[in-house]
Short mmCIF file of C-alpha atoms and ligand atoms in Angstrom, two decimals:
data_model
loop_
_atom_site.label_atom_id
_atom_site.label_comp_id
_atom_site.label_asym_id
_atom_site.label_seq_id
_atom_site.Cartn_x
_atom_site.Cartn_y
_atom_site.Cartn_z
CA ILE E 157 86.67 -44.97 -60.74
CA LYS E 158 85.02 -42.71 -58.17
CA ARG E 159 85.28 -39.14 -59.43
CA ILE E 160 85.40 -37.55 -62.85
CA GLY E 161 85.48 -33.97 -64.13
CA VAL E 162 83.86 -32.43 -67.18
CA LEU E 163 84.80 -29.24 -69.02
CA THR E 164 84.04 -27.32 -72.20
CA SER E 165 86.91 -25.68 -74.06
CA GLY E 166 87.58 -23.62 -77.20
CA GLY E 167 84.68 -22.07 -79.08
CA ASP E 168 81.28 -22.86 -77.59
CA ALA E 169 78.70 -24.85 -79.52
CA PRO E 170 74.99 -25.57 -79.06
CA GLY E 171 74.60 -29.03 -77.58
CA MET E 172 77.52 -28.72 -75.18
CA ASN E 173 75.03 -28.49 -72.32
CA ALA E 174 73.28 -31.64 -73.45
CA ALA E 175 76.69 -33.35 -73.40
CA ILE E 176 77.50 -32.05 -69.90
CA ARG E 177 74.12 -33.27 -68.74
CA ALA E 178 74.60 -36.70 -70.27
CA VAL E 179 78.07 -37.13 -68.78
CA THR E 180 76.81 -36.03 -65.37
CA ARG E 181 73.64 -38.10 -65.29
CA VAL E 182 75.17 -41.29 -66.71
CA ALA E 183 78.09 -41.04 -64.25
CA LEU E 184 75.90 -40.28 -61.22
CA ASN E 185 73.58 -43.13 -62.16
CA SER E 186 76.66 -45.38 -62.21
CA GLY E 187 77.74 -44.26 -58.74
CA ILE E 188 80.49 -41.87 -59.93
CA GLU E 189 80.78 -38.34 -58.56
CA VAL E 190 81.06 -35.56 -61.13
CA PHE E 191 82.83 -32.22 -60.92
CA GLY E 192 82.25 -29.30 -63.27
CA ILE E 193 85.47 -27.59 -64.29
CA TYR E 194 84.67 -23.98 -65.22
CA ASP E 195 86.09 -22.04 -68.20
CA GLY E 196 87.94 -24.95 -69.76
CA TYR E 197 91.55 -25.60 -68.86
CA ARG E 198 91.72 -22.21 -67.14
CA GLY E 199 89.40 -23.41 -64.37
CA MET E 200 91.39 -26.61 -64.11
CA VAL E 201 94.60 -24.66 -63.45
CA ASP E 202 92.92 -22.10 -61.16
CA GLY E 203 90.93 -24.71 -59.25
CA HIS E 204 87.54 -23.40 -60.31
CA ILE E 205 86.00 -26.83 -59.87
CA GLU E 206 82.63 -27.60 -58.25
CA PRO E 207 80.59 -30.76 -57.75
CA LEU E 208 77.72 -31.20 -60.20
CA THR E 209 74.43 -32.63 -59.03
CA ARG E 210 71.64 -34.20 -61.02
CA LYS E 211 69.58 -31.07 -60.45
CA GLU E 212 72.29 -28.68 -61.60
CA VAL E 213 72.26 -30.20 -65.04
CA GLY E 214 68.47 -30.09 -65.14
CA GLU E 215 66.80 -27.64 -67.50
CA VAL E 216 69.95 -27.16 -69.58
CA ILE E 217 69.36 -29.61 -72.40
CA ASP E 218 67.58 -26.95 -74.48
CA ARG E 219 70.04 -24.16 -73.77
CA GLY E 220 72.72 -23.00 -76.21
CA GLY E 221 76.24 -22.08 -75.11
CA THR E 222 77.76 -23.88 -72.14
CA VAL E 223 76.78 -23.57 -68.49
CA LEU E 224 80.37 -24.40 -67.52
CA GLY E 225 81.79 -21.52 -69.57
CA SER E 226 84.60 -21.91 -72.06
CA ALA E 227 87.97 -20.24 -72.47
CA ARG E 228 91.22 -20.46 -74.33
CA LEU E 229 94.40 -20.91 -72.34
CA PRO E 230 97.37 -21.06 -74.71
CA GLU E 231 99.73 -21.55 -71.71
CA PHE E 232 98.23 -25.02 -71.27
CA LYS E 233 100.79 -26.22 -73.82
CA ASP E 234 103.42 -25.60 -71.14
CA PRO E 235 103.98 -28.79 -69.07
CA SER E 236 104.54 -26.79 -65.87
CA VAL E 237 101.08 -25.19 -66.27
CA ARG E 238 99.54 -28.60 -66.81
CA GLU E 239 101.30 -29.85 -63.66
CA LYS E 240 99.31 -27.27 -61.70
CA ALA E 241 96.11 -28.53 -63.30
CA VAL E 242 96.94 -32.13 -62.42
CA GLU E 243 97.61 -31.08 -58.80
CA GLN E 244 94.21 -29.36 -58.63
CA LEU E 245 92.51 -32.54 -59.86
CA LYS E 246 94.46 -34.84 -57.56
CA LYS E 247 93.71 -32.64 -54.57
CA ARG E 248 90.02 -33.32 -55.20
CA GLY E 249 90.41 -36.98 -56.06
CA ILE E 250 89.37 -36.43 -59.67
CA GLU E 251 90.84 -39.31 -61.63
CA ALA E 252 89.58 -38.66 -65.15
CA VAL E 253 88.06 -35.90 -67.28
CA VAL E 254 85.66 -35.55 -70.20
CA VAL E 255 86.83 -32.70 -72.46
CA ILE E 256 84.20 -31.22 -74.78
CA GLY E 257 85.77 -29.05 -77.49
CA GLY E 258 87.65 -28.91 -80.77
CA ASP E 259 90.99 -30.23 -81.91
CA GLY E 260 93.02 -27.86 -79.74
CA SER E 261 91.10 -29.09 -76.70
CA TYR E 262 91.82 -32.66 -77.81
CA ARG E 263 95.57 -31.91 -77.76
CA GLY E 264 95.23 -30.74 -74.18
CA ALA E 265 93.25 -33.90 -73.32
CA LEU E 266 95.96 -36.08 -74.81
CA ALA E 267 98.70 -34.24 -72.92
CA LEU E 268 96.79 -34.71 -69.65
CA THR E 269 96.26 -38.40 -70.33
CA GLU E 270 100.01 -38.76 -70.79
CA MET E 271 100.38 -37.21 -67.33
CA GLY E 272 98.17 -39.85 -65.73
CA ILE E 273 94.71 -38.26 -65.92
CA ASN E 274 92.59 -40.29 -68.32
CA CYS E 275 90.73 -37.95 -70.65
CA ILE E 276 88.06 -38.60 -73.27
CA GLY E 277 87.31 -35.98 -75.94
CA LEU E 278 83.85 -35.15 -77.22
CA PRO E 279 83.61 -33.13 -80.47
CA GLY E 280 81.92 -29.87 -79.48
CA THR E 281 82.20 -27.40 -82.35
CA ILE E 282 79.87 -26.01 -84.99
CA ASP E 283 82.64 -26.27 -87.61
CA ASN E 284 82.43 -30.04 -88.22
CA ASP E 285 86.20 -29.89 -88.57
CA ILE E 286 87.06 -32.97 -86.52
CA THR E 287 87.77 -35.39 -89.31
CA SER E 288 87.34 -38.65 -87.39
CA THR E 289 83.63 -38.04 -86.79
CA ASP E 290 80.90 -37.68 -89.38
CA TYR E 291 79.29 -34.93 -87.32
CA THR E 292 80.29 -32.74 -84.39
CA ILE E 293 77.96 -31.58 -81.62
CA GLY E 294 76.60 -28.18 -82.70
CA PHE E 295 76.94 -28.56 -86.47
CA ASP E 296 73.28 -29.40 -87.05
CA THR E 297 72.08 -26.45 -84.97
CA ALA E 298 74.43 -24.03 -86.71
CA LEU E 299 73.27 -25.37 -90.06
CA HIS E 300 69.67 -24.64 -89.09
CA THR E 301 70.65 -21.12 -88.08
CA VAL E 302 72.49 -20.46 -91.35
CA VAL E 303 69.65 -21.87 -93.45
CA GLU E 304 67.07 -19.79 -91.63
CA ALA E 305 69.10 -16.62 -92.15
CA VAL E 306 69.80 -17.30 -95.83
CA ASP E 307 66.13 -18.12 -96.51
CA LYS E 308 65.26 -14.69 -95.16
CA LEU E 309 67.93 -13.01 -97.25
CA ARG E 310 66.58 -14.71 -100.34
CA ASP E 311 63.12 -13.23 -99.76
CA THR E 312 64.48 -9.72 -99.75
CA SER E 313 67.08 -10.34 -102.48
CA SER E 314 64.53 -11.43 -105.02
CA SER E 315 62.52 -8.28 -104.53
CA HIS E 316 65.53 -6.13 -105.48
CA HIS E 317 67.54 -7.95 -108.14
CA ARG E 318 70.19 -8.43 -105.56
CA CYS E 319 73.05 -10.81 -105.04
CA SER E 320 73.54 -11.69 -101.40
CA VAL E 321 77.05 -12.67 -100.46
CA VAL E 322 76.95 -14.49 -97.14
CA GLU E 323 79.99 -15.29 -95.07
CA VAL E 324 79.55 -18.58 -93.21
CA MET E 325 81.61 -19.86 -90.28
CA GLY E 326 83.45 -23.18 -90.26
CA ASN E 327 87.06 -22.25 -89.66
CA ARG E 328 88.98 -23.94 -92.51
CA CYS E 329 86.21 -26.50 -93.01
CA GLY E 330 83.63 -25.81 -95.71
CA ASP E 331 80.97 -28.23 -94.47
CA LEU E 332 78.64 -25.61 -93.00
CA THR E 333 78.84 -23.63 -96.25
CA LEU E 334 78.32 -26.66 -98.49
CA TRP E 335 75.45 -28.18 -96.49
CA ALA E 336 73.77 -24.76 -96.26
CA GLY E 337 74.32 -24.21 -99.98
CA ILE E 338 72.46 -27.41 -100.78
CA ALA E 339 69.74 -26.78 -98.21
CA CYS E 340 69.12 -23.17 -99.29
CA GLY E 341 69.45 -23.69 -103.01
CA ALA E 342 72.30 -21.19 -103.21
CA GLU E 343 73.65 -20.33 -106.65
CA ILE E 344 77.34 -20.49 -105.74
CA VAL E 345 79.37 -21.88 -102.83
CA VAL E 346 82.97 -20.98 -102.17
CA THR E 347 85.04 -22.96 -99.67
CA ALA E 348 88.66 -23.93 -99.11
CA GLN E 349 87.93 -27.05 -101.17
CA THR E 350 86.41 -25.22 -104.17
CA GLY E 351 89.04 -22.48 -104.07
CA PHE E 352 88.18 -18.88 -104.93
CA ASP E 353 88.68 -17.48 -108.42
CA GLU E 354 87.03 -14.09 -108.11
CA GLU E 355 86.78 -13.43 -111.84
CA GLU E 356 85.20 -16.82 -112.44
CA VAL E 357 82.52 -16.21 -109.81
CA LEU E 358 81.76 -12.77 -111.28
CA GLU E 359 81.45 -14.32 -114.74
CA ARG E 360 79.01 -16.92 -113.42
CA LEU E 361 76.93 -14.18 -111.85
CA ARG E 362 76.81 -12.27 -115.15
CA GLU E 363 75.60 -15.44 -116.81
CA LEU E 364 72.94 -16.00 -114.15
CA ASP E 365 71.74 -12.47 -114.76
CA LEU E 366 71.93 -12.21 -118.55
CA VAL E 367 71.38 -15.76 -119.75
CA ARG E 368 69.39 -17.42 -116.97
CA LYS E 369 67.49 -14.19 -116.18
CA LYS E 370 67.74 -14.87 -112.44
CA ARG E 371 66.09 -12.24 -110.25
CA HIS E 372 68.49 -12.89 -107.40
CA ALA E 373 71.53 -14.90 -106.48
CA ILE E 374 72.95 -16.24 -103.24
CA VAL E 375 76.68 -16.76 -102.89
CA LEU E 376 77.83 -18.54 -99.73
CA ILE E 377 81.49 -18.08 -98.83
CA SER E 378 83.35 -19.74 -95.96
CA GLU E 379 85.04 -17.38 -93.54
CA LYS E 380 88.74 -16.50 -93.97
CA ILE E 381 88.60 -16.68 -97.77
CA THR E 382 87.95 -13.13 -98.90
CA ASP E 383 86.61 -9.75 -97.78
CA VAL E 384 82.92 -10.23 -98.58
CA HIS E 385 82.10 -6.51 -98.41
CA GLN E 386 84.73 -5.71 -101.00
CA PHE E 387 83.56 -8.62 -103.13
CA ALA E 388 79.94 -7.43 -102.95
CA ARG E 389 81.07 -4.01 -104.26
CA LYS E 390 82.74 -5.71 -107.21
CA ILE E 391 79.49 -7.54 -107.94
CA THR E 392 77.64 -4.23 -108.06
CA GLN E 393 80.32 -2.71 -110.31
CA THR E 394 80.77 -5.55 -112.77
CA THR E 395 77.50 -7.54 -112.94
CA GLY E 396 73.82 -6.67 -113.31
CA PHE E 397 73.18 -7.55 -109.68
CA SER E 398 73.39 -5.23 -106.74
CA GLY E 399 75.80 -6.99 -104.34
CA ARG E 400 75.17 -7.02 -100.60
CA ALA E 401 77.34 -8.73 -98.04
CA THR E 402 76.16 -10.32 -94.81
CA ILE E 403 78.51 -11.76 -92.22
CA LEU E 404 76.46 -14.11 -90.07
CA GLY E 405 79.17 -14.19 -87.40
CA HIS E 406 78.50 -15.41 -83.90
CA ILE E 407 74.75 -15.77 -84.47
CA GLN E 408 75.79 -19.15 -85.89
CA ARG E 409 77.12 -20.22 -82.53
CA GLY E 410 73.93 -19.53 -80.58
CA GLY E 411 70.45 -20.86 -80.21
CA SER E 412 68.72 -23.82 -78.68
CA PRO E 413 70.29 -27.06 -79.93
CA THR E 414 68.28 -29.08 -82.45
CA PRO E 415 66.88 -32.45 -81.38
CA SER E 416 69.59 -34.15 -83.48
CA ASP E 417 72.36 -32.33 -81.63
CA ARG E 418 70.77 -33.14 -78.26
CA VAL E 419 70.54 -36.83 -79.11
CA LEU E 420 74.09 -36.90 -80.52
CA ALA E 421 75.44 -35.16 -77.41
CA SER E 422 73.60 -37.60 -75.14
CA ARG E 423 74.87 -40.65 -77.01
CA MET E 424 78.43 -39.33 -77.01
CA GLY E 425 78.30 -38.34 -73.35
CA GLU E 426 77.22 -41.84 -72.42
CA LYS E 427 80.09 -43.35 -74.42
CA ALA E 428 82.65 -41.09 -72.73
CA VAL E 429 81.60 -42.22 -69.26
CA ASP E 430 81.56 -45.89 -70.31
CA LEU E 431 85.13 -45.58 -71.60
CA LEU E 432 86.35 -43.91 -68.41
CA MET E 433 84.66 -46.63 -66.34
CA GLN E 434 86.74 -49.15 -68.26
CA GLY E 435 89.88 -47.23 -67.33
CA ILE E 436 90.37 -46.00 -70.90
CA GLY E 437 91.78 -42.54 -71.73
CA GLY E 438 93.41 -40.67 -74.61
CA ARG E 439 90.52 -41.41 -76.92
CA CYS E 440 87.73 -39.37 -78.44
CA VAL E 441 84.16 -40.22 -79.27
CA CYS E 442 82.95 -40.14 -82.87
CA ILE E 443 79.84 -40.95 -84.83
CA GLN E 444 80.62 -43.00 -87.92
CA GLN E 445 77.77 -44.25 -90.09
CA ASN E 446 75.40 -43.62 -87.18
CA GLU E 447 77.44 -45.79 -84.78
CA ILE E 448 79.01 -44.23 -81.71
CA VAL E 449 82.65 -45.31 -81.69
CA ASP E 450 85.93 -44.18 -80.13
CA VAL E 451 89.31 -43.61 -81.72
CA ALA E 452 92.72 -42.63 -80.35
CA ILE E 453 93.08 -38.85 -80.13
CA GLU E 454 96.38 -38.98 -82.09
CA GLU E 455 94.55 -40.77 -84.85
CA ALA E 456 91.60 -38.35 -84.79
CA LEU E 457 94.02 -35.45 -85.16
CA SER E 458 95.75 -36.98 -88.15
CA VAL E 459 92.86 -38.38 -90.23
CA PRO E 460 92.85 -36.46 -93.53
CA ARG E 461 89.66 -34.56 -94.28
CA GLU E 462 87.25 -36.65 -96.29
CA SER E 463 86.67 -35.14 -99.72
CA ARG E 464 83.16 -33.80 -100.20
CA LYS E 465 83.43 -34.21 -103.95
CA GLN E 466 80.11 -36.04 -104.29
CA LEU E 467 78.25 -33.33 -102.45
CA TYR E 468 79.95 -30.57 -104.47
CA ASN E 469 78.93 -32.44 -107.61
CA LEU E 470 75.38 -32.67 -106.31
CA PHE E 471 75.42 -28.95 -105.58
CA GLU E 472 76.45 -28.17 -109.16
CA ARG E 473 73.74 -30.46 -110.54
CA LEU E 474 71.10 -28.63 -108.51
CA VAL E 475 71.94 -25.12 -109.75
P1 ATP I 743 87.50 -24.58 -81.76
O1 ATP I 743 87.34 -25.66 -82.79
O2 ATP I 743 86.25 -23.98 -81.37
O3 ATP I 743 88.57 -23.59 -82.11
P2 ATP I 743 89.46 -25.81 -80.09
O4 ATP I 743 89.35 -26.77 -78.98
O5 ATP I 743 90.20 -26.26 -81.30
O6 ATP I 743 88.02 -25.33 -80.42
P3 ATP I 743 91.66 -24.10 -79.32
O7 ATP I 743 91.67 -22.67 -78.90
O8 ATP I 743 92.51 -24.54 -80.43
O9 ATP I 743 90.12 -24.46 -79.55
O10 ATP I 743 92.05 -25.00 -78.05
C1 ATP I 743 91.39 -24.85 -76.81
C2 ATP I 743 92.37 -24.93 -75.69
O11 ATP I 743 93.00 -26.22 -75.68
C3 ATP I 743 93.53 -23.96 -75.77
O12 ATP I 743 93.19 -22.66 -75.34
C4 ATP I 743 94.53 -24.62 -74.85
O13 ATP I 743 94.19 -24.38 -73.51
C5 ATP I 743 94.32 -26.11 -75.15
N1 ATP I 743 95.31 -26.58 -76.14
C6 ATP I 743 95.36 -26.33 -77.47
N2 ATP I 743 96.42 -26.92 -78.05
C7 ATP I 743 97.09 -27.55 -77.07
C8 ATP I 743 98.29 -28.35 -77.02
N3 ATP I 743 99.04 -28.60 -78.11
N4 ATP I 743 98.66 -28.85 -75.81
C9 ATP I 743 97.93 -28.61 -74.70
N5 ATP I 743 96.81 -27.88 -74.68
C10 ATP I 743 96.37 -27.34 -75.84
#
């Protein structure tokens, strides 16, 4: 293999740059030319593709976001649109591509592989919602960001007998909320897995106030579950706490990647290049029990989400 491409797609995540750097450096050091494909599949279709040098991926390992840009291109599901992308790659002699993104990006990578361009997926998302890997690139950094923010909210909450309701990202995956709940010592976590019984949560808050005499309470709720502002008003109306909602939003996507995310991205980037050098495509890189492994993309997309029951139990035992 002589030439490969690399792109970032879907929502950006801290550590994507470390992955781009790893792919580029490992490939160049193996005598393979590397092309950056800008703005995900959009740049592939439009031909926004430029060679990457060792220097160009210098000084990016500590930067959040993605220097290649990311985009969503729903039309990529259309085979005729993908044909254009394949033509653009072939024109430049690019034989294979590393796709850094979430499950949607993986579907695109699989479709391209079926069209003769070997692709390897790397899990770049803060959501930790790719079930085949223990951790995704960006999750650890986002967790740090959430914990830092919630720690600050706790300082001010306890001064005012307040209940902070914090909406945490994670798409339909509650990992960011659960991990942050444990790390911050939150009083209540609500995720897709716990379900949301509003009256039950309000009752628990009344108990924390009246029986446990808590000066403050932190409730972490995964996004897309309820309107946290409305819920905070109900807390004010029906419990002894004054409810305040905070939506952390895109702050969770930013920031310099943590050392763990940088190392994970580097290990995964290396694996992707090694697979492509062996002529392998249609697979994605995972970390399982601290080993870097690869699994078929079809399989990665169909692995059921591992239950976090033990961690939820731990959370309850810590309250
Ligand atoms: P995130 O987890 O941040 O949402 P993602 O990779 O899942 O990341 P999507 O918007 O679902 O984000 O997918 C990114 C891009 O992948 C889409 O805009 C589209 O270009 C491509 N894509 C998604 N699904 C398919 C599919 N079934 N076939 C081909 N391409 C797809």
